[in-house]
PDB file of C-alpha atoms in Angstrom:
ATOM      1  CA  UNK A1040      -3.170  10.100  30.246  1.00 45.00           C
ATOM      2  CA  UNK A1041      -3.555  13.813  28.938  1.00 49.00           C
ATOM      3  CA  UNK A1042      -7.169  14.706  29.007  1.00 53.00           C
ATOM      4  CA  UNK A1043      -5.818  17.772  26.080  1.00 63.00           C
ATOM      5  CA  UNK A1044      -4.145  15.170  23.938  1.00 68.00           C
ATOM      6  CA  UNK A1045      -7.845  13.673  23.635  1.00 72.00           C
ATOM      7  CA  UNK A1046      -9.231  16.947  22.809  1.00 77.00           C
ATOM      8  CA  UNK A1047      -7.469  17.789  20.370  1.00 76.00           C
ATOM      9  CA  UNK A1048      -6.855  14.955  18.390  1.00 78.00           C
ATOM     10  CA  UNK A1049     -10.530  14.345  18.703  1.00 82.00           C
ATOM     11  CA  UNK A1050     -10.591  18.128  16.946  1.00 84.00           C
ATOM     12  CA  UNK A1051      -7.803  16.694  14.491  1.00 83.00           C
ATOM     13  CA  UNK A1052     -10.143  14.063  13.602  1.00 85.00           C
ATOM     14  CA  UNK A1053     -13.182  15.778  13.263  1.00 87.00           C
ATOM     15  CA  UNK A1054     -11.568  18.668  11.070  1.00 87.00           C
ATOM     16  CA  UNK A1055      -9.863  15.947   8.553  1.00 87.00           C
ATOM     17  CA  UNK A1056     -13.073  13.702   8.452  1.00 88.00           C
ATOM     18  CA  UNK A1057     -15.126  16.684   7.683  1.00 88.00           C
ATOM     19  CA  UNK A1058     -12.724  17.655   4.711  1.00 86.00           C
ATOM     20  CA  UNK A1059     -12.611  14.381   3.389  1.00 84.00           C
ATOM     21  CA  UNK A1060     -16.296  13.650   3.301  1.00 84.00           C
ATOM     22  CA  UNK A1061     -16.882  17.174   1.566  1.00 86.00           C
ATOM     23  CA  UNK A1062     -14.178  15.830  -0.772  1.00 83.00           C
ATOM     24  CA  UNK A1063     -16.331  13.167  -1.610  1.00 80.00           C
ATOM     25  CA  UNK A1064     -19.085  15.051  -2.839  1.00 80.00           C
ATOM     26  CA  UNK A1065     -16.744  16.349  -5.604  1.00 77.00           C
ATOM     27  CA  UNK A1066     -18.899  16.104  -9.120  1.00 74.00           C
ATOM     28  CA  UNK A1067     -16.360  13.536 -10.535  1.00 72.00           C
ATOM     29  CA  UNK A1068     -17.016  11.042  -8.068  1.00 69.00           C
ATOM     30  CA  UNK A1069     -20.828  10.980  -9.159  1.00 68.00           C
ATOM     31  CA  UNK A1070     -22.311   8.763 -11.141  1.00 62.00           C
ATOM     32  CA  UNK A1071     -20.033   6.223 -12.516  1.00 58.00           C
ATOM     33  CA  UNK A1072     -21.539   3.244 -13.826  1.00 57.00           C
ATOM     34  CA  UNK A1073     -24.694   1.231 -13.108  1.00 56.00           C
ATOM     35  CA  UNK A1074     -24.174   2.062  -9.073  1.00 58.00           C
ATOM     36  CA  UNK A1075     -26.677   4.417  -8.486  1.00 60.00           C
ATOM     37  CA  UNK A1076     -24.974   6.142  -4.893  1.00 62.00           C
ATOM     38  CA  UNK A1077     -21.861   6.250  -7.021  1.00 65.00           C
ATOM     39  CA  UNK A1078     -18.236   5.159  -6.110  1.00 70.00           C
ATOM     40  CA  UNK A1079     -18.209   7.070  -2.791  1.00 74.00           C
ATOM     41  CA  UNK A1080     -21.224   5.467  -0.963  1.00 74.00           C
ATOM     42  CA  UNK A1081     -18.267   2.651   1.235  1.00 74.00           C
ATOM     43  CA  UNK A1082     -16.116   5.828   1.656  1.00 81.00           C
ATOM     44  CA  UNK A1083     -18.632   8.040   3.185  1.00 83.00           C
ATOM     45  CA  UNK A1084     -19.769   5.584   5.261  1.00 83.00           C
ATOM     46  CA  UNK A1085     -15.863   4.654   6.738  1.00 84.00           C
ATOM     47  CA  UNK A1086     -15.828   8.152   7.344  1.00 85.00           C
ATOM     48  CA  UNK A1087     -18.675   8.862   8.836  1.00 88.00           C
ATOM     49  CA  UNK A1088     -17.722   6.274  11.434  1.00 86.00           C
ATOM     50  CA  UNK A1089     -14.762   8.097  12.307  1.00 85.00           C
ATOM     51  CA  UNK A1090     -16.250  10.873  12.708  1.00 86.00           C
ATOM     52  CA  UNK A1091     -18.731   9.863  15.190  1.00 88.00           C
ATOM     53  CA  UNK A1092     -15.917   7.734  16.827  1.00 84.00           C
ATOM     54  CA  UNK A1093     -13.924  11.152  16.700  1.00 84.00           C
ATOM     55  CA  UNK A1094     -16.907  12.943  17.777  1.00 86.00           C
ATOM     56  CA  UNK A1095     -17.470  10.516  21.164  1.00 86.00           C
ATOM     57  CA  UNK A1096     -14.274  10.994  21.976  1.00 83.00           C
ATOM     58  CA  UNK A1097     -14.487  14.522  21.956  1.00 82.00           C
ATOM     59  CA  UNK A1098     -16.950  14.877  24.131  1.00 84.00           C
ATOM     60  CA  UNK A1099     -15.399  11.836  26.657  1.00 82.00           C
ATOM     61  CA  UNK A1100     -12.625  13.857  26.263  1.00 78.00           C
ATOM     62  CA  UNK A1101     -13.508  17.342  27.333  1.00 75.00           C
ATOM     63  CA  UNK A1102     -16.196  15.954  30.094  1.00 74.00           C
ATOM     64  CA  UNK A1103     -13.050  14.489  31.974  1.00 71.00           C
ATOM     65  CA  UNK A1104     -11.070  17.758  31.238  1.00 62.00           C
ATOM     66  CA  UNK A1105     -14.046  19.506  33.179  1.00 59.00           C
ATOM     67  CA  UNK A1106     -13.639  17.252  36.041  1.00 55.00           C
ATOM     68  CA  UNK A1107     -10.234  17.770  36.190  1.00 55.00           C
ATOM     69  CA  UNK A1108      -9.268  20.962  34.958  1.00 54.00           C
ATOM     70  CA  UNK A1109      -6.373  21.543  37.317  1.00 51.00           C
ATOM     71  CA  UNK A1110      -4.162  18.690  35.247  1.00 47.00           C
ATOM     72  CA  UNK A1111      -4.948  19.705  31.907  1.00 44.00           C
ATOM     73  CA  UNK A1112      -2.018  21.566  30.174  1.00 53.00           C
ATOM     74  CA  UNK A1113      -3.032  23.988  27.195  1.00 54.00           C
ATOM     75  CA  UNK A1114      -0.050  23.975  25.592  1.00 59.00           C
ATOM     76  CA  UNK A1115      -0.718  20.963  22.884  1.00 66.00           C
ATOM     77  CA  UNK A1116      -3.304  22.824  21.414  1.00 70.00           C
ATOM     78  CA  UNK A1117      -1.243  25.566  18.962  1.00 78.00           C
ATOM     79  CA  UNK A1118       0.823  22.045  17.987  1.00 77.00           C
ATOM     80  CA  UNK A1119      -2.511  20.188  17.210  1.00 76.00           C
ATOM     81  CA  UNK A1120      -3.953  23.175  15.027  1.00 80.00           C
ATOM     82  CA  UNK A1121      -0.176  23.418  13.129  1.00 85.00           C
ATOM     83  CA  UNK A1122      -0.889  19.566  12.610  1.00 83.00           C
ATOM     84  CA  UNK A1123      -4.479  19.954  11.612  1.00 82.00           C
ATOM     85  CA  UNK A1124      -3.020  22.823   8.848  1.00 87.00           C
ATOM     86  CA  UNK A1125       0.066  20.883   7.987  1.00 87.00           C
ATOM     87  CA  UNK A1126      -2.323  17.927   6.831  1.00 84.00           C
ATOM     88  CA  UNK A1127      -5.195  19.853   5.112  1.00 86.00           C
ATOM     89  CA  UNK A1128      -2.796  22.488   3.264  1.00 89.00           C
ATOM     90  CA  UNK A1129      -1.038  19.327   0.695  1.00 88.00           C
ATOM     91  CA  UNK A1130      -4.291  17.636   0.490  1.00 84.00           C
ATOM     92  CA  UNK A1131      -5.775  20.876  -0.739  1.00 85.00           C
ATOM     93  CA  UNK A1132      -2.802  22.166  -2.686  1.00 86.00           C
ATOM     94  CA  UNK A1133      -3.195  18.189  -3.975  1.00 86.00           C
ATOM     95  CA  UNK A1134      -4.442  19.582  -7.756  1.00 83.00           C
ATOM     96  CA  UNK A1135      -2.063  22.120  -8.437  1.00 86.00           C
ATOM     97  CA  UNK A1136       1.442  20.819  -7.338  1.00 89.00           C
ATOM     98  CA  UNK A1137       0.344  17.234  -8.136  1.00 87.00           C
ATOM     99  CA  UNK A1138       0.143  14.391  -5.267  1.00 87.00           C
ATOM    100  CA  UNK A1139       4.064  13.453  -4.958  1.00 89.00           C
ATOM    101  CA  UNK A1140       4.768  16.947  -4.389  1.00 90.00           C
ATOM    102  CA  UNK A1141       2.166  17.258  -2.033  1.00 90.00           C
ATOM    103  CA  UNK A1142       2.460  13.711  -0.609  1.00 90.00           C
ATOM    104  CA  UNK A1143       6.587  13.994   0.308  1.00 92.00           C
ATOM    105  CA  UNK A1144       5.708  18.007   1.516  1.00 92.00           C
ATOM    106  CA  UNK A1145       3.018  16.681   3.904  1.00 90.00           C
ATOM    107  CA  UNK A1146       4.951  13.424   4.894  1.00 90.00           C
ATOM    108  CA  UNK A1147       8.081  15.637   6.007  1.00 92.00           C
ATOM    109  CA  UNK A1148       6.234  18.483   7.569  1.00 90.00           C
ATOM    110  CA  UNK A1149       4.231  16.463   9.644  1.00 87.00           C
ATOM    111  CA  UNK A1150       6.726  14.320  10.834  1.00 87.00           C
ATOM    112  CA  UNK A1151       8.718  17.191  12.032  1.00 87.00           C
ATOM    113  CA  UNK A1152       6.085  18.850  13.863  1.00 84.00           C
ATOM    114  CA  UNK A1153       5.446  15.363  15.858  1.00 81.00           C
ATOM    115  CA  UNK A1154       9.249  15.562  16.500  1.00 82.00           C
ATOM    116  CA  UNK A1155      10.880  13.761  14.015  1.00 83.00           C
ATOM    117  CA  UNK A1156      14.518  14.204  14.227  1.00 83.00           C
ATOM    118  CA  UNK A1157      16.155  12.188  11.750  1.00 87.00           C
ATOM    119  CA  UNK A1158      15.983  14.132   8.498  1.00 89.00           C
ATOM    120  CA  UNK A1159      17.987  11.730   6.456  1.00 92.00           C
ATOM    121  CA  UNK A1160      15.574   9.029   7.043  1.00 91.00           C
ATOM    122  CA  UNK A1161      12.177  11.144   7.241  1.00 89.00           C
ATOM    123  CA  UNK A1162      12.741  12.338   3.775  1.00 93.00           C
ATOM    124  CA  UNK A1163      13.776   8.427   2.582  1.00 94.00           C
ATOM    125  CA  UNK A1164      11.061   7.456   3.730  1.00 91.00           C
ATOM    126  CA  UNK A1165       8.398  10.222   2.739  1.00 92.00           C
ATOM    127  CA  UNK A1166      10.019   9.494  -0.741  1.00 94.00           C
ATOM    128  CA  UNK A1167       9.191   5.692  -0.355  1.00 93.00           C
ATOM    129  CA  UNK A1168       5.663   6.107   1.051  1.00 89.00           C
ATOM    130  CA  UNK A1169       4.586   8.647  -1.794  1.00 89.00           C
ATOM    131  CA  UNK A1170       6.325   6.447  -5.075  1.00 91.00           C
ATOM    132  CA  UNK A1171       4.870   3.589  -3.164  1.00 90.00           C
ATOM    133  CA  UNK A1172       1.396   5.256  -2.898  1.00 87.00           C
ATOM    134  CA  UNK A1173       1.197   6.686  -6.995  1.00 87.00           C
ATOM    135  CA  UNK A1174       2.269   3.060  -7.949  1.00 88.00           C
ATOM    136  CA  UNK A1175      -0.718   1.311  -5.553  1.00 84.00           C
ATOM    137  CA  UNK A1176      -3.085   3.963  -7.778  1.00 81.00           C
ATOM    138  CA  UNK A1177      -1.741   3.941 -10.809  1.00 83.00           C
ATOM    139  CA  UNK A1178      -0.307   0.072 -11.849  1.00 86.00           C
ATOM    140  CA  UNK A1179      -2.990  -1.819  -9.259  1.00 80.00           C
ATOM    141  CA  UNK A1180      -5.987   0.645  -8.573  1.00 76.00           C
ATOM    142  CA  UNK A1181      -5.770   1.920 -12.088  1.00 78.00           C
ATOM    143  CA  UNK A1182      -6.552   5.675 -10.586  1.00 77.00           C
ATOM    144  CA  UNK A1183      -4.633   8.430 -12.115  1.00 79.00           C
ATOM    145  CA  UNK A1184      -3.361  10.930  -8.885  1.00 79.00           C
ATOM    146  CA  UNK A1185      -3.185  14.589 -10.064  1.00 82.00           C
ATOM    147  CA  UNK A1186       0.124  15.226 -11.317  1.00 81.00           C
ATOM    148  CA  UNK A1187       2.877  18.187 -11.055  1.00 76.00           C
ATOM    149  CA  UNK A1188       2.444  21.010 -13.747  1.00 73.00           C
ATOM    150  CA  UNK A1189       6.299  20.127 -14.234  1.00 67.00           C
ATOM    151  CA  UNK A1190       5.325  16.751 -15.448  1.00 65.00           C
ATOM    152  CA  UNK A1191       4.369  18.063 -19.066  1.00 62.00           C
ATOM    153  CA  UNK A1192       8.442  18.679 -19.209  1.00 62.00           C
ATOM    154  CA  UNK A1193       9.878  15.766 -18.144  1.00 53.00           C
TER     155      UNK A1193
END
């Protein structure tokens, strides 16, 4: 086991749970219908768990890196931040380019940073996961997902 792959993806967890519950503080997620915590109260909570569950392993993490610092290798970490960046820039770019455009960008680029080597199929299938994904919100959720600003053409 590497004590730095715990690390950071405890830090990878941490950083996209703390994004998403800011996210869910966004004024139009409050206040819809008779709930009075609004449609993000189960949400928060989920993530709130991960986070601590992120946060425990963290620190179970970096206690055993400190009793064994002589086999930890450093070199994960610049590939754990690219990951952490390569997740949060299409979720934040989510409202301007729309979510298939962000969803297939993010599905591809993080696939290739874990080492993905089989472009064909990585794109096939980023393409399958983000169609998939709009048609679970739109047809069954009934949730409109931001759209591209090259929508209004087609």
């Amino acid at each position: 086991m590497n004590l730095s792959r715990d690390v950071g993806g405890s830090l990878v967890i941490l950083m996209i749970t703390a994004f998403l519950i800011y996210s869910t503080y966004d004024p139009a997620y409050q206040g819809f219908g008779m709930d009075p915590f609004g449609p993000m109260l189960f949400p928060r909570w989920v993530l709130i768990g991960i986070g601590l569950l992120g946060a425990i392993n963290l620190l179970v993490g970096w206690r055993s890196s400190r009793l064994h610092q002589n086999e930890v290798e450093g070199s994960r970490w610049p590939r754990a931040v690219l990951l952490a960046v390569t997740i949060s820039v299409p979720a934040l770019a989510m409202n301007q380019v729309g979510f298939f455009a962000a969803a297939v960008t993010g599905f591809v680029a993080t696939g290739a940073i874990l080492g993905y080597r089989r472009w064909l199929r990585l794109i096939l299938l980023a393409l399958t996961f983000a169609l998939g994904a709009w048609a679970l919100f739109t047809f069954v959720i009934n949730l409109g997902l931001p759209t591209s600003p090259l929508s209004a053409w087609i």
